[in-house]
Short mmCIF file of C-alpha atoms and ligand atoms in Angstrom, two decimals:
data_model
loop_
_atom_site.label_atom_id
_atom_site.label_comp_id
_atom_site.label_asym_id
_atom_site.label_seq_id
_atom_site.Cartn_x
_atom_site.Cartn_y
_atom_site.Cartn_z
CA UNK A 77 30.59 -115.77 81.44
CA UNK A 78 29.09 -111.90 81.27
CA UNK A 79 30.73 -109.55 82.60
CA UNK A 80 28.04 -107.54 84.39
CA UNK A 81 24.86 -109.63 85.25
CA UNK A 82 21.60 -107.60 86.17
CA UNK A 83 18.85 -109.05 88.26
CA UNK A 84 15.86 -107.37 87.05
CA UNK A 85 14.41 -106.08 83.96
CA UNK A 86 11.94 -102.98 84.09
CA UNK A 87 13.35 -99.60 83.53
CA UNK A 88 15.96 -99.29 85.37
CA UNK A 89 17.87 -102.86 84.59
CA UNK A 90 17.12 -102.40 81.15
CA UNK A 91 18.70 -98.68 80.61
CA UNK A 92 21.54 -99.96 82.34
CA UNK A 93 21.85 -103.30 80.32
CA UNK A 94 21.74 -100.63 76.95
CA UNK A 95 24.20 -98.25 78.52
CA UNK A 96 27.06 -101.00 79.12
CA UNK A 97 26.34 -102.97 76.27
CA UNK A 98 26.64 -99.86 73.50
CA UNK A 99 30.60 -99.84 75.25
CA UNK A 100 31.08 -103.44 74.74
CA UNK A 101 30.49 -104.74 77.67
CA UNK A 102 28.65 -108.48 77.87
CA UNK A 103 25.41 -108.28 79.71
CA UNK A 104 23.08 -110.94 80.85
CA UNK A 105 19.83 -109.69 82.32
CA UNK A 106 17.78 -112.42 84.40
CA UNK A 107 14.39 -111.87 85.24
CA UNK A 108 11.52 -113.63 87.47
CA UNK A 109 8.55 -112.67 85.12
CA UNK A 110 8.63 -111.23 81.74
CA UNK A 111 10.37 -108.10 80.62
CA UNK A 112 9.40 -105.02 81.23
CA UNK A 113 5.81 -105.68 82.65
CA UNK A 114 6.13 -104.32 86.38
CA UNK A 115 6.23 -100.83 88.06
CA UNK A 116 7.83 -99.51 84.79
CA UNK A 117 4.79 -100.85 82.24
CA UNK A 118 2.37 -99.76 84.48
CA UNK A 119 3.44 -96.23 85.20
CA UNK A 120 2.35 -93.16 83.73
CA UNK A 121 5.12 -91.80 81.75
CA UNK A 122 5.33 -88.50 83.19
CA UNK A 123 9.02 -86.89 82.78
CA UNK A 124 9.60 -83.87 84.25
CA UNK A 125 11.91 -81.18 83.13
CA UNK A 126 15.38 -80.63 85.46
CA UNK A 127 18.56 -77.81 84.91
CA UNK A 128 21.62 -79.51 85.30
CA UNK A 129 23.29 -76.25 85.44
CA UNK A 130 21.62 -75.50 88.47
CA UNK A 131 20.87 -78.85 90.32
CA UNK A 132 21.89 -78.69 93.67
CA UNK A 133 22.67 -82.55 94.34
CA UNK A 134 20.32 -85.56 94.47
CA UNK A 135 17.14 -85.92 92.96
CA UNK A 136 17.76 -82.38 91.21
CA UNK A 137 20.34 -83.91 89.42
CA UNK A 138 19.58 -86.92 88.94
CA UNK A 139 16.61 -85.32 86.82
CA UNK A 140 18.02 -83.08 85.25
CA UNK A 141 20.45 -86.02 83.68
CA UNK A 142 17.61 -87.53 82.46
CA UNK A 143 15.76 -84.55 81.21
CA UNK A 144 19.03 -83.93 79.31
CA UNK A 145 19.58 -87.40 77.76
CA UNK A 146 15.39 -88.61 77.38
CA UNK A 147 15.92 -86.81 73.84
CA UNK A 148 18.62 -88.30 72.31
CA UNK A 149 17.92 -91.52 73.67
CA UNK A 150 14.00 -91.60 72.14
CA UNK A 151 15.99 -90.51 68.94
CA UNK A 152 18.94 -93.49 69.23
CA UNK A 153 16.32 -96.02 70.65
CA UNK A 154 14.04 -94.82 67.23
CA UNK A 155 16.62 -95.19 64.88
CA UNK A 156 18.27 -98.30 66.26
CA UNK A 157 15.06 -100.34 66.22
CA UNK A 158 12.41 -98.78 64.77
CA UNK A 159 10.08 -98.50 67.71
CA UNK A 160 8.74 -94.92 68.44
CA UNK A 161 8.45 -94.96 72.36
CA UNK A 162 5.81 -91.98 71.83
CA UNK A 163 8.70 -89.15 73.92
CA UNK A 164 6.73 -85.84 73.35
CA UNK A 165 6.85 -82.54 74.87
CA UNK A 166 3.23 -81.61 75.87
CA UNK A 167 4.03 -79.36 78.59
CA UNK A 168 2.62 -79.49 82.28
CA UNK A 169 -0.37 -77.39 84.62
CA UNK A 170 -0.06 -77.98 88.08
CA UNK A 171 -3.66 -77.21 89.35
CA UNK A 172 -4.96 -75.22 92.27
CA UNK A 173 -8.05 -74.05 94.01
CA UNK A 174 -7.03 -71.24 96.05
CA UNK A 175 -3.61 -69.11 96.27
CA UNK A 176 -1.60 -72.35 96.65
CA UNK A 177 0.40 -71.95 93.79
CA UNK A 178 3.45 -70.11 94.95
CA UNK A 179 5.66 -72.42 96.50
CA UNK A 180 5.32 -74.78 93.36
CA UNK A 181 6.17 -71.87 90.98
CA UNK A 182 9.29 -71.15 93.65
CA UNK A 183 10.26 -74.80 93.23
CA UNK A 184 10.29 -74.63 89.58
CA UNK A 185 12.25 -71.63 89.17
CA UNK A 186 14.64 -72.22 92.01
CA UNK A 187 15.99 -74.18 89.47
CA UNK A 188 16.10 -72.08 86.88
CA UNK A 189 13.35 -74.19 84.81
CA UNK A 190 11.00 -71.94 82.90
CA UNK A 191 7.44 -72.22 84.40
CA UNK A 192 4.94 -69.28 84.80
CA UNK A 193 2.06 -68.67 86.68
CA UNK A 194 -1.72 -68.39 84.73
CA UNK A 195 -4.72 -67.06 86.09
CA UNK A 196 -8.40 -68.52 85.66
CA UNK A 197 -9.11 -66.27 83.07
CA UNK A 198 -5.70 -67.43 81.35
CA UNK A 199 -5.87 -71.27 82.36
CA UNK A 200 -9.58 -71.64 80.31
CA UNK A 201 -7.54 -69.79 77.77
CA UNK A 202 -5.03 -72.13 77.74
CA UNK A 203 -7.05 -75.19 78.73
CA UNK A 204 -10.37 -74.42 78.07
CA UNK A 205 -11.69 -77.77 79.78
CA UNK A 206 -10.47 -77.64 82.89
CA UNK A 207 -13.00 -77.47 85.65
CA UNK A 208 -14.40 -74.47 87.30
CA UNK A 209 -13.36 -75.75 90.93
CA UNK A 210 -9.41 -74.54 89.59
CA UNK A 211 -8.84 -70.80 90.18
CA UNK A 212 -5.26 -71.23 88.87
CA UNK A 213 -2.51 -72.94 87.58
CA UNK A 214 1.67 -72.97 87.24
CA UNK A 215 2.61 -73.48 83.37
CA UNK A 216 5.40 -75.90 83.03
CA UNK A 217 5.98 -76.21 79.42
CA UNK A 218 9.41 -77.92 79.14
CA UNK A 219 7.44 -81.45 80.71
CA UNK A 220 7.67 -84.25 78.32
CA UNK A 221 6.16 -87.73 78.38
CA UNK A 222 6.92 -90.96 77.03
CA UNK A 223 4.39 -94.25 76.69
CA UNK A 224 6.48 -96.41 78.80
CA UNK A 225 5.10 -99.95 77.01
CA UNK A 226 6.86 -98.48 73.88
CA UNK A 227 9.81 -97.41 75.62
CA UNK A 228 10.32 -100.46 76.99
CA UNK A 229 9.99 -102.74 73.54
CA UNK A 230 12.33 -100.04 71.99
CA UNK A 231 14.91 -100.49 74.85
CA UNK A 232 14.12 -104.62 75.09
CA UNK A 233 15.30 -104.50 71.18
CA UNK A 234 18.05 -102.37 71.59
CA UNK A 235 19.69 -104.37 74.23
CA UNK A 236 18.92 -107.13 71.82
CA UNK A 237 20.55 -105.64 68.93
CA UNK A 238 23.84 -104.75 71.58
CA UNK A 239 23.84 -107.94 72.48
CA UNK A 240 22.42 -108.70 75.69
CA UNK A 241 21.40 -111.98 76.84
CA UNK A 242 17.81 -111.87 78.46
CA UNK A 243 17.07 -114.74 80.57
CA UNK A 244 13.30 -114.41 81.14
CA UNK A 245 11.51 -116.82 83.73
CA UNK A 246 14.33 -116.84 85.84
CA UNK A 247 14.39 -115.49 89.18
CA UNK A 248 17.31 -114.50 91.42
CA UNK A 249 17.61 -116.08 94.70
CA UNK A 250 20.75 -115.08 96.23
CA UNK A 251 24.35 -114.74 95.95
CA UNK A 252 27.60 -117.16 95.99
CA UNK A 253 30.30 -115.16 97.78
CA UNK A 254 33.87 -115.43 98.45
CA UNK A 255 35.74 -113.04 100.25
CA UNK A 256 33.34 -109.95 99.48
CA UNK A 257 33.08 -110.89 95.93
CA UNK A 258 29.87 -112.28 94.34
CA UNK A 259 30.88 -115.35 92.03
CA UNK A 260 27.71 -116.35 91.18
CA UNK A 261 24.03 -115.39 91.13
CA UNK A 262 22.22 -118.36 92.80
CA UNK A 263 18.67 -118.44 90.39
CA UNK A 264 16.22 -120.70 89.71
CA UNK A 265 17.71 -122.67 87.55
CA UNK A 266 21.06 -122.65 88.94
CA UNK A 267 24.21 -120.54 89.44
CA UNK A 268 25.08 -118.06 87.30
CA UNK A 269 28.40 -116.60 87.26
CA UNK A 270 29.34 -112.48 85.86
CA UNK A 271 32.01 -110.47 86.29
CA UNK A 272 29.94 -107.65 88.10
CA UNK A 273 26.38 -108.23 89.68
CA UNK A 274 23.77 -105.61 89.62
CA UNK A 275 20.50 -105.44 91.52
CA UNK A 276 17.89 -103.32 89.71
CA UNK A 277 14.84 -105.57 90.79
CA UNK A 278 12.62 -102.81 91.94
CA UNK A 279 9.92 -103.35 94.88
CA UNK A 280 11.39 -106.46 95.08
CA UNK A 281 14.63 -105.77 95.83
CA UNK A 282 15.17 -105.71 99.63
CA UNK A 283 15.44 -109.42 99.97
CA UNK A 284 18.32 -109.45 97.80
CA UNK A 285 20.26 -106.51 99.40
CA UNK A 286 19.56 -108.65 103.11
CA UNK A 287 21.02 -111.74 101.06
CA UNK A 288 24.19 -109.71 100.83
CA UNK A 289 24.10 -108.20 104.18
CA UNK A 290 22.71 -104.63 103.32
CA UNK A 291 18.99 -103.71 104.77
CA UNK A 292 17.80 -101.17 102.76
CA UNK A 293 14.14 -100.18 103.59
CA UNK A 294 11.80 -101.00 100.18
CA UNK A 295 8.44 -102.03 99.60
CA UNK A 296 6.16 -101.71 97.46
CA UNK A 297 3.61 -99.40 97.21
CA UNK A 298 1.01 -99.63 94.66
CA UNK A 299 -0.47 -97.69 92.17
CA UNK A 300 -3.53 -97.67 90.46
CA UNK A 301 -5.03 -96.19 86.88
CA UNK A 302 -7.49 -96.04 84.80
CA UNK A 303 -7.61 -95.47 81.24
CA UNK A 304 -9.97 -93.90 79.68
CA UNK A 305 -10.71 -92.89 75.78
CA UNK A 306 -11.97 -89.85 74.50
CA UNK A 307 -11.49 -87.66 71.44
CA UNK A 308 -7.82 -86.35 70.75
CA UNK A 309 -6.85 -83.42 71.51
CA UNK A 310 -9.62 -82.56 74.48
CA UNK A 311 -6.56 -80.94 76.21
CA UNK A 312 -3.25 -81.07 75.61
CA UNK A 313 -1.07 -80.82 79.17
CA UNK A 314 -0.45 -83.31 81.59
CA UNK A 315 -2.73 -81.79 84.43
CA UNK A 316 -1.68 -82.48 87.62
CA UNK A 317 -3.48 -81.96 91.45
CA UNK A 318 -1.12 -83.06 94.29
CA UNK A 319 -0.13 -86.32 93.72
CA UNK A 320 -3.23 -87.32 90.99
CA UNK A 321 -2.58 -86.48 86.99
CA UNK A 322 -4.35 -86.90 83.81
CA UNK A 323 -1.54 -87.36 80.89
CA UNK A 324 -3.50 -87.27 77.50
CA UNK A 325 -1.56 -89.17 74.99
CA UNK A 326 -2.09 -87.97 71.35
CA UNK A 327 -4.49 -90.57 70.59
CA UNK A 328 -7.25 -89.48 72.66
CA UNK A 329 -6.69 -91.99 75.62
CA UNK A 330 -6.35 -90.41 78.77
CA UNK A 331 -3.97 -91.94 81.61
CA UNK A 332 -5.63 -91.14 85.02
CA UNK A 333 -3.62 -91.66 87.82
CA UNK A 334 -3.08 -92.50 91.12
CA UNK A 335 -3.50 -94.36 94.34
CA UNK A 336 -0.82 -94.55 96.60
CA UNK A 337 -1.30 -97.78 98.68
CA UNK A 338 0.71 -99.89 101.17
CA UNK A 339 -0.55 -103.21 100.72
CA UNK A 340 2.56 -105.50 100.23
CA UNK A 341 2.70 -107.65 96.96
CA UNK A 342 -1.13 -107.16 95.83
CA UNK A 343 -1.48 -105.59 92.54
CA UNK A 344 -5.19 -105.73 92.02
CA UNK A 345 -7.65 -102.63 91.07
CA UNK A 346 -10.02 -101.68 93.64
CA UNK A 347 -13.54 -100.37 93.69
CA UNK A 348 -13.06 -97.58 95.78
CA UNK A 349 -9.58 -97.01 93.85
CA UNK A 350 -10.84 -96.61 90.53
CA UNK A 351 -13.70 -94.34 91.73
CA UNK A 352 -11.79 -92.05 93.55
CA UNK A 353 -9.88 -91.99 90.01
CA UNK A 354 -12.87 -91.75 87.90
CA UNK A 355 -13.82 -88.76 90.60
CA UNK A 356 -10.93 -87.07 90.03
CA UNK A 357 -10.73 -87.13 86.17
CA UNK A 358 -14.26 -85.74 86.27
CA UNK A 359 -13.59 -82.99 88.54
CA UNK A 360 -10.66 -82.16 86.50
CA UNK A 361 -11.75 -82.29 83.56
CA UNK A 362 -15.71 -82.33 83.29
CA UNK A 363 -16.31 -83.87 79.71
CA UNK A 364 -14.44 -86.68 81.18
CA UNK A 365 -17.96 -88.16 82.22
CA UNK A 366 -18.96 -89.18 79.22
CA UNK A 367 -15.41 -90.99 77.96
CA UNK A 368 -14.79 -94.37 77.47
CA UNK A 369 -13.27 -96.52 80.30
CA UNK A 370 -10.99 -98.93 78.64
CA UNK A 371 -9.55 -100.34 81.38
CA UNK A 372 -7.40 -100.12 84.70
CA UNK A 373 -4.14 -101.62 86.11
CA UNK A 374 -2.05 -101.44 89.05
CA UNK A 375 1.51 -101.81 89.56
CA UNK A 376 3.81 -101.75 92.48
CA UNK A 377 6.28 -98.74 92.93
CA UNK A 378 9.93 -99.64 94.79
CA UNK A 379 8.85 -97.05 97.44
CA UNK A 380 11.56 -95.83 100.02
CA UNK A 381 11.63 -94.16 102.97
CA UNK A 382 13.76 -91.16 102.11
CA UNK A 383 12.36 -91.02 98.52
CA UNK A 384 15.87 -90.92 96.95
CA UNK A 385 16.68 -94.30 95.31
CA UNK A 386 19.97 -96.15 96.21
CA UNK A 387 22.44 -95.99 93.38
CA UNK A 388 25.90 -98.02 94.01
CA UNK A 389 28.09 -100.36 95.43
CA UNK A 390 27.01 -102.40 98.15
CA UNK A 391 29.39 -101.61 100.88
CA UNK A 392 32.27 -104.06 101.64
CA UNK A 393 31.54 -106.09 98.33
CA UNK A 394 33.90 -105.73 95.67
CA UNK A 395 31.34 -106.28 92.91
CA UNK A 396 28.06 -105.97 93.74
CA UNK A 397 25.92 -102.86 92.64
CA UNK A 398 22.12 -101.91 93.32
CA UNK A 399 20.07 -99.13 91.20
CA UNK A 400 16.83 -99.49 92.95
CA UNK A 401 13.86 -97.46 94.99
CA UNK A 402 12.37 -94.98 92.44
CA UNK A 403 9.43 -94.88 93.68
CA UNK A 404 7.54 -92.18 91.80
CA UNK A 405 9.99 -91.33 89.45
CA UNK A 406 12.07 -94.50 87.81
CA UNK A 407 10.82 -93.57 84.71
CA UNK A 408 11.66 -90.35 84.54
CA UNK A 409 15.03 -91.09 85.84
CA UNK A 410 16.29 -94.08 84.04
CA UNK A 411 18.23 -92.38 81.45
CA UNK A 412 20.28 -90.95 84.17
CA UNK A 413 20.23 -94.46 86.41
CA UNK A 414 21.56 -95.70 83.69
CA UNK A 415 24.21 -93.68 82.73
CA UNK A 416 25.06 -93.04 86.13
CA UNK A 417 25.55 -97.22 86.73
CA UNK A 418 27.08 -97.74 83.92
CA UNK A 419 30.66 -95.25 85.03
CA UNK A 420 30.17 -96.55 88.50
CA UNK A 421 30.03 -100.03 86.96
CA UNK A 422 33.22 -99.00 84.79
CA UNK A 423 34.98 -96.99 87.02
CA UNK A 424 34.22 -93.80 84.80
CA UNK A 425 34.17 -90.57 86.05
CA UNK A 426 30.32 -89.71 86.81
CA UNK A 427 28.28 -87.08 85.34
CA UNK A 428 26.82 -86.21 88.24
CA UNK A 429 27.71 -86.85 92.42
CA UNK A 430 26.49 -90.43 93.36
CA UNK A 431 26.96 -89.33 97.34
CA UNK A 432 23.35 -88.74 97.93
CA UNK A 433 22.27 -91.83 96.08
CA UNK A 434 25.33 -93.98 97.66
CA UNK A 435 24.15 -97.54 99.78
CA UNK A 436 26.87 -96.45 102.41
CA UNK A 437 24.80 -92.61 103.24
CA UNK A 438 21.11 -94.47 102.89
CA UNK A 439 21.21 -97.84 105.39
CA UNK A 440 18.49 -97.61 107.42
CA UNK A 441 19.95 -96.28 110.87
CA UNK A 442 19.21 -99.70 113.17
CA UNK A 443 20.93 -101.79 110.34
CA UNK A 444 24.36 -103.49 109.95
CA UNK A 445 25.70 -103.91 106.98
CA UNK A 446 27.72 -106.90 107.25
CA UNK A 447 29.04 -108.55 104.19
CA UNK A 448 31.65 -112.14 104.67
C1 FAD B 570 0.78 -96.30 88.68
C2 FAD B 570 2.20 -95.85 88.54
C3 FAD B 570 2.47 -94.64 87.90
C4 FAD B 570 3.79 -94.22 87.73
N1 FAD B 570 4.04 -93.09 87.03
C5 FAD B 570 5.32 -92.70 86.84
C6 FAD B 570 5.60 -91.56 86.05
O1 FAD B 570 4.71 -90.93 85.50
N2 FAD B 570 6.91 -91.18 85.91
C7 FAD B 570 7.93 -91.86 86.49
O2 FAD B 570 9.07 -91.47 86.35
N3 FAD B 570 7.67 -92.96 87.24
C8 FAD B 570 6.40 -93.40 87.42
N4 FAD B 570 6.14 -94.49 88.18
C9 FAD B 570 7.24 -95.12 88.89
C10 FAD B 570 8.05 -96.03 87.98
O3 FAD B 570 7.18 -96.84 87.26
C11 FAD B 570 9.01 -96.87 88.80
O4 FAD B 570 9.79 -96.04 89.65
C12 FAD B 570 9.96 -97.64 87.89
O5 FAD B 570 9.23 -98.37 86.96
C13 FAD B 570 10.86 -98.58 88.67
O6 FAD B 570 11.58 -99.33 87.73
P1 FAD B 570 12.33 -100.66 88.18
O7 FAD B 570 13.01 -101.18 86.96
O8 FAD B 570 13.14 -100.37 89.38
O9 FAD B 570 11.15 -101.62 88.67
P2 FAD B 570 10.23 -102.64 87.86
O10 FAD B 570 9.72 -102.06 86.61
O11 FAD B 570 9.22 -103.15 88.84
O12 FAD B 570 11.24 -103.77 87.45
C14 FAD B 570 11.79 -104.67 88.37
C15 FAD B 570 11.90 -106.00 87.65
O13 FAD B 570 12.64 -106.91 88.46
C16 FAD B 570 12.02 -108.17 88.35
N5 FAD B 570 12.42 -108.97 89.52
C17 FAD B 570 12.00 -108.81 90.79
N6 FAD B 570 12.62 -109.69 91.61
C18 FAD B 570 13.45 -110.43 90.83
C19 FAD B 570 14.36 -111.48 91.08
N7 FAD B 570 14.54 -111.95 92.32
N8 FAD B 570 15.07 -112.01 90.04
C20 FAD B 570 14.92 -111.52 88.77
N9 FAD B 570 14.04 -110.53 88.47
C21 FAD B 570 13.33 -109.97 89.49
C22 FAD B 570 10.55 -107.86 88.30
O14 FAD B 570 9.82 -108.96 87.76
C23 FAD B 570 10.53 -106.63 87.43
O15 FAD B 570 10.40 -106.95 86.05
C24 FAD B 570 4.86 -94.98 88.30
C25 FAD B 570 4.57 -96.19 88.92
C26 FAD B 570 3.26 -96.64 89.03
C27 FAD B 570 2.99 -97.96 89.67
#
């Protein structure tokens, strides 16, 4: 019997598996699908930079965590296994047409993170491709990225190599309780029993919270990208406009992204999707037109209502947890999900306050949470 079993493994099960198991804890990680091939393969990679030093609470710090750890952990996961997950600092332009730059450069340095503003004159210095439609930019050069399929392979091995026991193909269904403690995961083929339960299982999480009592609002909300191929090196920051991005990965392939669409479980591409994508990439970056278009995905983001995820106990159990609803940002945040799990899990003292991430401060307001 493990002592902590995870339901779930994308990002956010997986860094958590890694973090326990490197302390000696037994693991077993069950998981519907394959590993690694939802939300967290299909995002973008983007990890932006956060100040621990001076991160209020919440998502501040929960970023600035990660931003702390993503380096040592591409390092460990490198040496450990071998696999390069591609972590690089390539720095970040936020794009904009017309004097809208200032609250993004207040944002920025109300944390203390080093970002400076660039005129048009100074962007087509900097970025000589851009498009003429941008009359300026905010420079945020401590941005990194990280090619998530790699990441994930490095952090599948790793776990491997720690000794965690994946269980692919197998799906969680629900939960054998006694007296607020979870004895056994109820799966597909059969009960499973753990020490500690965790629920990391992304968009598809909510039915498993309601299965212990606790209705926490997620769904999924997809995404959509293309990917094109050009020459490397036709600009080097992730270039970003609202809520769309290029992120040019050092091999000349281009991640364009993306849709934001409430459409339940469907994770096709869509005509209009991709051309509002294709659109965009050309606008932003003109010599776009003539790149290759090697192909697109979608993949399904464990959107929540107040855009913090839940990180925690589930209230009145004893022993089960739930890291889950990171929408945008899982990637970016799993080193710090992780971490953050695995002293909750352990009764550690935390490296940053779990309050604002707690299940107990996020229920949705017409819910009971009432676990036998
Ligand atoms: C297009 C797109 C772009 C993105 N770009 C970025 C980005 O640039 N930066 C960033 O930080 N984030 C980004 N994200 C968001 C990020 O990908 C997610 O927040 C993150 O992957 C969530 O990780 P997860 O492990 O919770 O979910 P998932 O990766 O979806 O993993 C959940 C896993 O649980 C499994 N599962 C579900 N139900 C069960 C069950 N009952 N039993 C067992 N297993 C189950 C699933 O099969 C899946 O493997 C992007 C997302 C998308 C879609």
């Amino acid at each position: 019997m493990a002592d902590v079993l995870i339901a779930g493994g994308g990002v956010i099960g997986l860094s958590t598996a890694w973090e326990l198991a490197q302390q000696g804890v037994s693991v077993v990680v069950l998981e519907q699908g394959r590993l690694g091939q939802e939300a967290s393969w299909a995002g973008a990679g983007m990890l932006p930079p956060g100040n621990l030093e001076f991160a209020a609470s919440g998502e501040p710090s929960l970023r600035a965590l990660s931003c702390r750890h993503w380096p040592d952990w591409a390092e460990r996961l490198h040496t450990t296994t071998g696999i390069d997950n591609g972590f690089r600092n390539s720095g970040r332009l936020g794009l904009f047409r017309d004097g809208e730059s200032e609250s993004e450069l207040s944002f920025w340095q109300g944390e203390h993170i080093v970002a400076d503003h660039l005129s048009q004159a100074e962007l087509r210095n900097v970025e000589a491709e851009v498009g003429a439609g941008f009359s300026e930019a905010v420079r945020v050069p401590e941005f990194c990225q990280v090619r998530n399929p790699r990441h994930l392979k490095a952090l599948v091995a790793a776990c491997r190599i720690a000794g965690v026991d994946f269980r692919e193909e197998t799906a969680v269904t629900g939960w054998d309780m006694e007296q607020g403690r979870v004895v056994a995961a109820r799966t597909s083929s059969g009960s499973v029993h753990a020490g500690q339960f965790v629920v990391a299982t992304g968009a598809w999480s909510k039915p498993l919270l309601e299965a212990a009592g606790c209705l926490v609002p997620i769904e999924p909300v997809r995404g959509q990208i293309a990917l094109l191929k050009t020459r490397p090196g036709l600009f080097e920051h992730v270039l970003e406009v609202g809520s769309r991005y290029l992120v040019p990965r050092s091999d000349g392939r281009i991640v364009v992204g993306s849709t934001e669409e409430r459409v339940g479980f469907t994770k096709n591409n869509t005509t209009q999707g991709v051309q509002g994508l294709l659109e965009f990439a050309i606008e932003v970056v003109p010599a776009l037109a003539d790149a290759e278009l090697e192909r697109c995905w979608a993949g399904l983001r464990p959107g929540i209502r107040s855009g913090l995820p839940v990180i925690g106990r589930i209230p009145q159990t004893e022993n089960l947890f739930v890291a889950a609803g990171h929408f945008r940002s899982g990637l970016q945040n799993s080193p710090g999900t992780g971490i953050l799990m695995r002293e909750l899990i352990l009764g550690q003292s935390t490296s940053i306050d779990p309050g604002p991430f707690s299940v107990t401060s996020r229920v949705d307001s017409n819910s009971t949470i009432a676990v036998e």
